[in-house]
CSV table of N, CA and C in Angstrom, one decimal:
chain,number,residue,atom,x,y,z
M,979,MET,N,110.1,83.4,-180.0
M,979,MET,CA,111.5,83.3,-180.1
M,979,MET,C,112.2,83.6,-178.7
M,980,ARG,N,111.7,84.7,-178.2
M,980,ARG,CA,112.3,85.1,-176.8
M,980,ARG,C,112.0,84.1,-175.8
M,981,GLY,N,110.8,83.5,-175.8
M,981,GLY,CA,110.4,82.4,-174.9
M,981,GLY,C,111.2,81.2,-174.9
M,982,SER,N,111.6,80.8,-176.1
M,982,SER,CA,112.4,79.5,-176.3
M,982,SER,C,113.8,79.8,-175.7
M,983,ARG,N,114.4,81.1,-175.9
M,983,ARG,CA,115.7,81.4,-175.5
M,983,ARG,C,115.8,81.3,-173.9
M,984,LEU,N,114.6,81.9,-173.3
M,984,LEU,CA,114.5,81.9,-171.8
M,984,LEU,C,114.4,80.5,-171.3
M,985,ARG,N,113.6,79.6,-172.1
M,985,ARG,CA,113.4,78.3,-171.7
M,985,ARG,C,114.8,77.5,-171.8
M,986,SER,N,115.6,77.7,-172.8
M,986,SER,CA,116.8,77.1,-172.9
M,986,SER,C,117.8,77.5,-171.8
M,987,GLN,N,117.8,78.8,-171.5
M,987,GLN,CA,118.7,79.2,-170.3
M,987,GLN,C,118.2,78.6,-169.0
M,988,LEU,N,116.9,78.5,-168.8
M,988,LEU,CA,116.4,77.9,-167.6
M,988,LEU,C,116.8,76.4,-167.5
M,989,PHE,N,116.7,75.7,-168.6
M,989,PHE,CA,117.0,74.3,-168.7
M,989,PHE,C,118.5,74.2,-168.4
M,990,GLY,N,119.4,75.1,-169.0
M,990,GLY,CA,120.8,75.0,-168.8
M,990,GLY,C,121.2,75.2,-167.3
M,991,ALA,N,120.5,76.2,-166.7
M,991,ALA,CA,120.7,76.5,-165.2
M,991,ALA,C,120.3,75.3,-164.3
M,992,ILE,N,119.1,74.7,-164.6
M,992,ILE,CA,118.6,73.5,-163.8
M,992,ILE,C,119.6,72.4,-164.1
M,993,SER,N,120.1,72.1,-165.3
M,993,SER,CA,121.1,71.1,-165.6
M,993,SER,C,122.4,71.3,-164.8
M,994,VAL,N,122.8,72.6,-164.7
M,994,VAL,CA,124.1,72.8,-163.9
M,994,VAL,C,123.8,72.5,-162.4
M,995,VAL,N,122.7,72.9,-161.9
M,995,VAL,CA,122.4,72.6,-160.5
M,995,VAL,C,122.3,71.2,-160.2
M,996,VAL,N,121.7,70.4,-161.1
M,996,VAL,CA,121.5,68.9,-161.0
M,996,VAL,C,123.0,68.3,-161.0
M,997,LEU,N,123.8,68.8,-161.9
M,997,LEU,CA,125.2,68.2,-162.0
M,997,LEU,C,126.0,68.5,-160.6
M,998,ILE,N,125.8,69.7,-160.2
M,998,ILE,CA,126.5,70.1,-158.9
M,998,ILE,C,126.0,69.2,-157.8
M,999,CYS,N,124.7,69.0,-157.7
M,999,CYS,CA,124.2,68.2,-156.7
M,999,CYS,C,124.6,66.7,-156.8
M,1000,VAL,N,124.6,66.2,-158.0
M,1000,VAL,CA,125.1,64.9,-158.2
M,1000,VAL,C,126.6,64.7,-157.8
M,1001,ALA,N,127.4,65.7,-158.2
M,1001,ALA,CA,128.8,65.7,-157.8
M,1001,ALA,C,129.0,65.8,-156.4
M,1002,LEU,N,128.2,66.6,-155.7
M,1002,LEU,CA,128.4,66.8,-154.2
M,1002,LEU,C,128.0,65.5,-153.6
M,1003,THR,N,126.9,64.8,-154.0
M,1003,THR,CA,126.4,63.6,-153.4
M,1003,THR,C,127.5,62.5,-153.6
M,1004,ILE,N,128.1,62.4,-154.8
M,1004,ILE,CA,129.1,61.4,-155.0
M,1004,ILE,C,130.3,61.7,-154.1
M,1005,GLY,N,130.8,62.9,-154.1
M,1005,GLY,CA,131.9,63.3,-153.3
M,1005,GLY,C,131.7,62.9,-151.8
M,1006,LEU,N,130.6,63.4,-151.2
M,1006,LEU,CA,130.4,63.1,-149.8
M,1006,LEU,C,130.2,61.6,-149.6
M,1007,GLY,N,129.5,60.9,-150.6
M,1007,GLY,CA,129.3,59.5,-150.4
M,1007,GLY,C,130.6,58.8,-150.4
M,1008,LEU,N,131.5,59.2,-151.3
M,1008,LEU,CA,132.8,58.5,-151.3
M,1008,LEU,C,133.6,58.7,-150.1
M,1009,VAL,N,133.6,59.9,-149.6
M,1009,VAL,CA,134.3,60.1,-148.3
M,1009,VAL,C,133.7,59.4,-147.1
M,1010,LEU,N,132.5,59.4,-147.0
M,1010,LEU,CA,131.8,58.7,-145.9
M,1010,LEU,C,131.8,57.2,-146.0
M,1011,THR,N,131.7,56.7,-147.2
M,1011,THR,CA,131.8,55.3,-147.5
M,1011,THR,C,133.2,54.8,-147.2
M,1012,GLN,N,134.3,55.5,-147.7
M,1012,GLN,CA,135.6,55.0,-147.4
M,1012,GLN,C,136.0,55.1,-145.9
M,1013,ARG,N,135.4,56.1,-145.2
M,1013,ARG,CA,135.7,56.2,-143.7
M,1013,ARG,C,135.0,55.0,-143.0
M,1014,GLU,N,133.8,54.7,-143.4
M,1014,GLU,CA,133.1,53.6,-142.7
M,1014,GLU,C,133.7,52.3,-143.0
M,1015,VAL,N,134.2,52.1,-144.3
M,1015,VAL,CA,134.8,50.8,-144.7
M,1015,VAL,C,136.1,50.6,-143.8
M,1016,LYS,N,136.8,51.7,-143.7
M,1016,LYS,CA,138.1,51.7,-142.8
M,1016,LYS,C,137.7,51.3,-141.4
M,1017,LYS,N,136.7,52.0,-140.8
M,1017,LYS,CA,136.4,51.7,-139.5
M,1017,LYS,C,135.9,50.3,-139.3
M,1018,SER,N,135.0,49.8,-140.3
M,1018,SER,CA,134.6,48.4,-140.1
M,1018,SER,C,135.8,47.4,-140.2
M,1019,ALA,N,136.6,47.7,-141.2
M,1019,ALA,CA,137.8,46.7,-141.3
M,1019,ALA,C,138.6,46.6,-140.1
M,1020,LEU,N,138.9,47.8,-139.5
M,1020,LEU,CA,139.8,47.9,-138.2
M,1020,LEU,C,139.0,47.2,-137.1
M,1021,ARG,N,137.8,47.4,-137.0
M,1021,ARG,CA,137.0,46.8,-135.9
M,1021,ARG,C,137.0,45.3,-136.1
M,1022,ASP,N,136.8,44.8,-137.3
M,1022,ASP,CA,136.8,43.4,-137.6
M,1022,ASP,C,138.2,42.8,-137.2
M,1023,LEU,N,139.3,43.4,-137.7
M,1023,LEU,CA,140.6,42.9,-137.4
M,1023,LEU,C,140.9,42.9,-135.9
M,1024,ALA,N,140.5,43.9,-135.2
M,1024,ALA,CA,140.7,44.0,-133.7
M,1024,ALA,C,139.9,42.8,-133.1
M,1025,HIS,N,138.7,42.5,-133.5
M,1025,HIS,CA,137.9,41.4,-132.9
M,1025,HIS,C,138.6,40.1,-133.2
M,1026,GLN,N,139.2,39.9,-134.5
M,1026,GLN,CA,139.9,38.7,-134.7
M,1026,GLN,C,141.1,38.5,-133.9
M,1027,VAL,N,141.8,39.6,-133.7
M,1027,VAL,CA,143.0,39.6,-132.9
M,1027,VAL,C,142.7,39.1,-131.4
M,1028,ASP,N,141.6,39.7,-130.9
M,1028,ASP,CA,141.1,39.4,-129.6
M,1028,ASP,C,140.7,37.9,-129.5
M,1029,LEU,N,140.1,37.4,-130.6
M,1029,LEU,CA,139.8,35.9,-130.5
M,1029,LEU,C,141.0,35.1,-130.6
M,1030,ILE,N,142.0,35.4,-131.3
M,1030,ILE,CA,143.3,34.7,-131.4
M,1030,ILE,C,144.0,34.7,-130.1
M,1031,VAL,N,144.1,35.9,-129.5
M,1031,VAL,CA,144.8,36.0,-128.2
M,1031,VAL,C,144.0,35.3,-127.1
M,1032,GLY,N,142.7,35.2,-127.2
M,1032,GLY,CA,141.9,34.5,-126.1
M,1032,GLY,C,142.0,33.0,-126.3
M,1033,ASN,N,142.1,32.5,-127.5
M,1033,ASN,CA,142.2,31.1,-127.8
M,1033,ASN,C,143.6,30.6,-127.7
M,1034,GLN,N,144.6,31.5,-127.5
M,1034,GLN,CA,146.0,31.0,-127.6
M,1034,GLN,C,146.4,30.3,-126.3
M,1035,GLY,N,145.9,30.7,-125.2
M,1035,GLY,CA,146.2,30.0,-123.9
M,1035,GLY,C,147.6,30.4,-123.6
M,1036,VAL,N,148.4,29.3,-123.3
M,1036,VAL,CA,149.9,29.5,-122.8
M,1036,VAL,C,150.8,29.2,-124.0
M,1037,SER,N,150.4,28.8,-125.1
M,1037,SER,CA,151.2,28.4,-126.2
M,1037,SER,C,151.9,29.7,-126.8
M,1038,SER,N,153.1,29.5,-127.3
M,1038,SER,CA,153.8,30.6,-128.0
M,1038,SER,C,153.1,31.1,-129.2
M,1039,VAL,N,153.3,32.4,-129.5
M,1039,VAL,CA,152.6,32.9,-130.7
M,1039,VAL,C,153.4,32.4,-132.0
M,1040,LYS,N,154.6,32.1,-131.9
M,1040,LYS,CA,155.4,31.5,-133.1
M,1040,LYS,C,155.0,30.2,-133.3
M,1041,ALA,N,154.7,29.3,-132.3
M,1041,ALA,CA,154.3,28.0,-132.5
M,1041,ALA,C,152.9,27.9,-133.0
M,1042,PHE,N,152.0,28.9,-132.8
M,1042,PHE,CA,150.6,28.9,-133.2
M,1042,PHE,C,150.5,29.5,-134.6
M,1043,ARG,N,151.6,30.1,-135.1
M,1043,ARG,CA,151.5,30.8,-136.4
M,1043,ARG,C,151.0,29.9,-137.6
M,1044,PRO,N,151.6,28.8,-137.8
M,1044,PRO,CA,151.2,28.0,-139.1
M,1044,PRO,C,149.7,27.7,-139.0
M,1045,GLN,N,149.1,27.3,-137.8
M,1045,GLN,CA,147.7,27.0,-137.8
M,1045,GLN,C,146.9,28.2,-138.0
M,1046,ILE,N,147.3,29.4,-137.4
M,1046,ILE,CA,146.5,30.7,-137.7
M,1046,ILE,C,146.5,31.0,-139.2
M,1047,GLN,N,147.7,31.1,-139.8
M,1047,GLN,CA,147.8,31.5,-141.1
M,1047,GLN,C,147.1,30.6,-142.1
M,1048,LYS,N,147.0,29.2,-141.8
M,1048,LYS,CA,146.3,28.4,-142.6
M,1048,LYS,C,144.7,28.7,-142.5
M,1049,THR,N,144.3,29.0,-141.3
M,1049,THR,CA,142.9,29.4,-141.3
M,1049,THR,C,142.6,30.8,-141.9
M,1050,LEU,N,143.5,31.7,-141.8
M,1050,LEU,CA,143.4,33.0,-142.5
M,1050,LEU,C,143.4,32.9,-144.0
M,1051,ASN,N,144.2,31.9,-144.5
M,1051,ASN,CA,144.3,31.8,-146.0
M,1051,ASN,C,143.0,31.4,-146.6
M,1052,GLU,N,142.2,30.7,-145.7
M,1052,GLU,CA,140.9,30.1,-146.2
M,1052,GLU,C,139.9,31.2,-146.2
M,1053,SER,N,140.1,32.3,-145.6
M,1053,SER,CA,139.0,33.4,-145.4
M,1053,SER,C,139.0,34.2,-146.8
M,1054,PRO,N,138.0,34.8,-147.0
M,1054,PRO,CA,137.9,35.6,-148.3
M,1054,PRO,C,138.8,36.9,-148.2
M,1055,GLN,N,139.1,37.3,-147.0
M,1055,GLN,CA,139.9,38.6,-146.9
M,1055,GLN,C,141.4,38.3,-147.0
M,1056,HIS,N,141.9,37.1,-146.9
M,1056,HIS,CA,143.3,36.7,-147.0
M,1056,HIS,C,144.2,37.6,-146.1
M,1057,GLU,N,143.9,37.5,-144.8
M,1057,GLU,CA,144.7,38.3,-143.8
M,1057,GLU,C,146.1,37.7,-143.7
M,1058,ILE,N,147.0,38.6,-143.3
M,1058,ILE,CA,148.4,38.1,-143.0
M,1058,ILE,C,148.6,38.1,-141.5
M,1059,PHE,N,149.2,37.1,-141.0
M,1059,PHE,CA,149.5,37.0,-139.5
M,1059,PHE,C,151.0,37.3,-139.3
M,1060,LEU,N,151.3,38.2,-138.4
M,1060,LEU,CA,152.6,38.6,-138.0
M,1060,LEU,C,152.8,38.5,-136.5
M,1061,TYR,N,154.0,38.4,-136.0
M,1061,TYR,CA,154.2,38.3,-134.6
M,1061,TYR,C,155.4,39.3,-134.2
M,1062,LYS,N,156.0,40.0,-135.1
M,1062,LYS,CA,157.2,40.8,-134.7
M,1062,LYS,C,156.7,42.3,-134.6
M,1063,ARG,N,156.8,42.9,-133.4
M,1063,ARG,CA,156.5,44.2,-133.2
M,1063,ARG,C,157.2,45.2,-134.2
M,1064,ASN,N,158.4,44.8,-134.6
M,1064,ASN,CA,159.2,45.7,-135.4
M,1064,ASN,C,158.6,45.9,-136.8
M,1065,ASP,N,157.6,45.1,-137.2
M,1065,ASP,CA,156.9,45.3,-138.5
M,1065,ASP,C,156.0,46.4,-138.4
M,1066,LEU,N,155.6,46.9,-137.2
M,1066,LEU,CA,154.6,47.9,-137.0
M,1066,LEU,C,155.1,49.3,-137.0
M,1067,PRO,N,154.3,50.3,-137.2
M,1067,PRO,CA,154.7,51.7,-137.0
M,1067,PRO,C,155.2,52.0,-135.6
M,1068,ARG,N,156.0,53.0,-135.4
M,1068,ARG,CA,156.6,53.2,-134.1
M,1068,ARG,C,155.5,53.5,-133.1
M,1069,TRP,N,154.5,54.3,-133.4
M,1069,TRP,CA,153.4,54.6,-132.4
M,1069,TRP,C,152.7,53.3,-131.9
M,1070,ALA,N,152.5,52.4,-132.8
M,1070,ALA,CA,151.8,51.1,-132.5
M,1070,ALA,C,152.8,50.3,-131.6
M,1071,GLN,N,154.1,50.3,-131.8
M,1071,GLN,CA,155.0,49.6,-131.0
M,1071,GLN,C,154.9,50.1,-129.6
M,1072,GLU,N,154.9,51.4,-129.4
M,1072,GLU,CA,154.8,52.0,-128.1
M,1072,GLU,C,153.5,51.7,-127.3
M,1073,ARG,N,152.4,51.6,-128.1
M,1073,ARG,CA,151.2,51.2,-127.4
M,1073,ARG,C,151.2,49.8,-126.9
M,1074,LEU,N,151.8,48.9,-127.8
M,1074,LEU,CA,151.9,47.5,-127.4
M,1074,LEU,C,152.9,47.3,-126.2
M,1075,ALA,N,153.9,48.2,-126.1
M,1075,ALA,CA,154.9,48.1,-125.0
M,1075,ALA,C,154.1,48.5,-123.7
M,1076,HIS,N,153.0,49.2,-123.8
M,1076,HIS,CA,152.2,49.5,-122.5
M,1076,HIS,C,151.1,48.6,-122.5
M,1077,HIS,N,151.0,47.5,-123.2
M,1077,HIS,CA,149.9,46.5,-123.1
M,1077,HIS,C,148.6,47.1,-123.5
M,1078,GLN,N,148.6,47.9,-124.5
M,1078,GLN,CA,147.4,48.5,-125.1
M,1078,GLN,C,147.3,48.0,-126.5
M,1079,PRO,N,146.2,47.7,-127.0
M,1079,PRO,CA,146.0,47.2,-128.3
M,1079,PRO,C,146.3,48.4,-129.4
M,1080,ALA,N,146.6,48.1,-130.6
M,1080,ALA,CA,146.8,49.1,-131.6
M,1080,ALA,C,146.2,48.7,-132.9
M,1081,GLN,N,145.7,49.7,-133.6
M,1081,GLN,CA,145.0,49.4,-134.9
M,1081,GLN,C,145.2,50.7,-135.8
M,1082,GLY,N,145.3,50.5,-137.1
M,1082,GLY,CA,145.5,51.6,-138.0
M,1082,GLY,C,145.8,51.1,-139.3
M,1083,THR,N,146.5,52.0,-140.0
M,1083,THR,CA,147.0,51.6,-141.4
M,1083,THR,C,148.5,51.6,-141.5
M,1084,MET,N,149.1,50.9,-142.4
M,1084,MET,CA,150.5,50.8,-142.6
M,1084,MET,C,150.9,50.3,-144.0
M,1085,SER,N,152.1,50.4,-144.4
M,1085,SER,CA,152.5,49.9,-145.6
M,1085,SER,C,153.4,48.6,-145.3
M,1086,PHE,N,153.0,47.5,-146.0
M,1086,PHE,CA,153.7,46.3,-145.7
M,1086,PHE,C,154.0,45.7,-147.1
M,1087,GLY,N,155.2,45.4,-147.4
M,1087,GLY,CA,155.5,44.8,-148.7
M,1087,GLY,C,155.3,45.8,-149.9
M,1088,GLY,N,155.3,47.1,-149.6
M,1088,GLY,CA,155.0,48.2,-150.6
M,1088,GLY,C,153.5,48.4,-150.9
M,1089,ARG,N,152.6,47.7,-150.1
M,1089,ARG,CA,151.2,47.9,-150.3
M,1089,ARG,C,150.5,48.3,-149.1
M,1090,PRO,N,149.4,49.1,-149.2
M,1090,PRO,CA,148.7,49.6,-148.0
M,1090,PRO,C,147.9,48.6,-147.3
M,1091,HIS,N,148.0,48.4,-146.0
M,1091,HIS,CA,147.2,47.4,-145.2
M,1091,HIS,C,146.6,48.1,-144.0
M,1092,TYR,N,145.5,47.5,-143.6
M,1092,TYR,CA,144.9,47.8,-142.3
M,1092,TYR,C,145.6,46.8,-141.3
M,1093,PHE,N,145.8,47.2,-140.0
M,1093,PHE,CA,146.3,46.3,-139.2
M,1093,PHE,C,145.6,46.4,-137.7
M,1094,ALA,N,145.7,45.4,-137.0
M,1094,ALA,CA,145.3,45.3,-135.6
M,1094,ALA,C,146.3,44.5,-134.8
M,1095,ALA,N,146.7,44.9,-133.7
M,1095,ALA,CA,147.7,44.2,-132.9
M,1095,ALA,C,147.4,44.2,-131.5
M,1096,ALA,N,147.8,43.2,-130.8
M,1096,ALA,CA,147.6,43.1,-129.3
M,1096,ALA,C,148.7,42.2,-128.7
M,1097,SER,N,149.0,42.5,-127.5
M,1097,SER,CA,150.0,41.8,-126.8
M,1097,SER,C,149.4,40.4,-126.3
M,1098,ALA,N,150.2,39.3,-126.5
M,1098,ALA,CA,149.8,38.0,-126.2
M,1098,ALA,C,150.8,37.5,-125.1
M,1099,ASN,N,150.6,36.3,-124.6
M,1099,ASN,CA,151.4,35.8,-123.6
M,1099,ASN,C,152.0,34.5,-124.1
M,1100,PRO,N,153.2,34.4,-124.5
M,1100,PRO,CA,154.2,35.5,-124.8
M,1100,PRO,C,154.1,36.0,-126.2
M,1101,GLY,N,154.5,37.2,-126.5
M,1101,GLY,CA,154.6,37.7,-127.8
M,1101,GLY,C,153.5,38.7,-128.2
M,1102,THR,N,153.4,39.0,-129.5
M,1102,THR,CA,152.4,39.9,-130.0
M,1102,THR,C,151.6,39.2,-131.2
M,1103,VAL,N,150.4,39.5,-131.3
M,1103,VAL,CA,149.5,39.0,-132.4
M,1103,VAL,C,149.2,40.2,-133.3
M,1104,ILE,N,149.6,40.1,-134.6
M,1104,ILE,CA,149.4,41.2,-135.6
M,1104,ILE,C,148.6,40.6,-136.8
M,1105,LEU,N,147.5,41.2,-137.1
M,1105,LEU,CA,146.8,40.8,-138.4
M,1105,LEU,C,146.8,42.0,-139.3
M,1106,LEU,N,147.1,41.7,-140.6
M,1106,LEU,CA,147.1,42.7,-141.6
M,1106,LEU,C,146.0,42.3,-142.7
M,1107,ARG,N,145.4,43.3,-143.2
M,1107,ARG,CA,144.4,43.0,-144.3
M,1107,ARG,C,144.6,44.1,-145.4
M,1108,HIS,N,144.8,43.7,-146.6
M,1108,HIS,CA,145.1,44.6,-147.7
M,1108,HIS,C,143.9,45.6,-147.9
M,1109,GLN,N,144.3,46.8,-148.1
M,1109,GLN,CA,143.3,47.9,-148.3
M,1109,GLN,C,142.8,47.8,-149.7
M,1110,ARG,N,141.6,47.7,-150.0
M,1110,ARG,CA,140.9,47.6,-151.3
M,1110,ARG,C,141.1,49.0,-151.9
M,1111,SER,N,140.9,49.0,-153.2
M,1111,SER,CA,140.9,50.3,-153.9
M,1111,SER,C,139.7,51.1,-153.6
M,1112,LEU,N,139.7,52.3,-154.1
M,1112,LEU,CA,138.6,53.2,-153.8
M,1112,LEU,C,137.3,52.7,-154.5
M,1113,LEU,N,137.4,51.9,-155.6
M,1113,LEU,CA,136.3,51.5,-156.3
M,1113,LEU,C,135.8,50.2,-155.8
M,1114,SER,N,135.3,50.1,-154.6
M,1114,SER,CA,134.8,48.9,-154.0
M,1114,SER,C,133.4,48.7,-154.4
M,1115,PRO,N,132.7,47.6,-154.1
M,1115,PRO,CA,131.3,47.4,-154.5
M,1115,PRO,C,130.4,48.4,-153.9
M,1116,TYR,N,130.7,49.0,-152.7
M,1116,TYR,CA,129.9,50.0,-152.1
M,1116,TYR,C,129.9,51.3,-153.0
M,1117,VAL,N,131.2,51.6,-153.5
M,1117,VAL,CA,131.3,52.9,-154.2
M,1117,VAL,C,130.6,52.7,-155.6
M,1118,TRP,N,130.6,51.5,-156.2
M,1118,TRP,CA,130.0,51.4,-157.4
M,1118,TRP,C,128.5,51.5,-157.3
M,1119,GLY,N,127.9,51.0,-156.2
M,1119,GLY,CA,126.5,51.2,-155.8
M,1119,GLY,C,126.1,52.6,-155.7
M,1120,LEU,N,127.0,53.4,-154.9
M,1120,LEU,CA,126.8,54.8,-154.8
M,1120,LEU,C,126.8,55.5,-156.1
M,1121,LEU,N,127.8,55.2,-156.9
M,1121,LEU,CA,127.8,55.9,-158.3
M,1121,LEU,C,126.6,55.6,-159.1
M,1122,ILE,N,126.1,54.3,-159.1
M,1122,ILE,CA,124.9,54.0,-159.9
M,1122,ILE,C,123.7,54.7,-159.3
M,1123,ALA,N,123.6,54.8,-157.9
M,1123,ALA,CA,122.5,55.5,-157.3
M,1123,ALA,C,122.5,57.0,-157.6
M,1124,ALA,N,123.7,57.6,-157.7
M,1124,ALA,CA,123.8,59.0,-158.0
M,1124,ALA,C,123.4,59.3,-159.4
M,1125,ALA,N,123.9,58.4,-160.3
M,1125,ALA,CA,123.5,58.6,-161.8
M,1125,ALA,C,122.0,58.5,-161.9
M,1126,ALA,N,121.4,57.4,-161.3
M,1126,ALA,CA,119.9,57.3,-161.4
M,1126,ALA,C,119.2,58.5,-160.8
M,1127,GLY,N,119.7,59.0,-159.7
M,1127,GLY,CA,119.1,60.2,-159.2
M,1127,GLY,C,119.2,61.4,-160.0
M,1128,GLY,N,120.4,61.6,-160.7
M,1128,GLY,CA,120.5,62.7,-161.5
M,1128,GLY,C,119.6,62.6,-162.8
M,1129,LEU,N,119.5,61.4,-163.3
M,1129,LEU,CA,118.6,61.2,-164.5
M,1129,LEU,C,117.1,61.5,-164.1
M,1130,LEU,N,116.7,61.1,-162.9
M,1130,LEU,CA,115.4,61.4,-162.5
M,1130,LEU,C,115.2,62.9,-162.3
M,1131,ALA,N,116.2,63.5,-161.7
M,1131,ALA,CA,116.1,65.0,-161.5
M,1131,ALA,C,116.0,65.8,-162.8
M,1132,ALA,N,116.6,65.3,-163.8
M,1132,ALA,CA,116.6,66.0,-165.1
M,1132,ALA,C,115.4,65.8,-165.9
């Protein structure tokens, strides 16, 4: 009788440790995944802005806008093309005024977006990409892996 009580206490303690480890894995994984997704999205947008600015030549950004937006609408990310610096946060406007590229996050139309911007000749090229929710496919994969690991540990 005494041995079964000790066994159940030991099983309970091991279960608590497994749950703590799974929760820690999920928490760290969510933070690291979200940070990497943000860095990847910003890097991708900055690269697209560089390509647009490089291909623009001497034509005006405003004149180029319909062609760029048509191309962006066909992409799976559905980026938004802007050309007015006033749409950006103040710190990004200051960077562009010094002919430095800017990238970060902002609210546009009441929704959170990643953005990348660069000065063009003449004007400014700004690309926006909607920020996905926390439950991206990467996060679902992480949650499934953590659940499977927890089951194996138990």
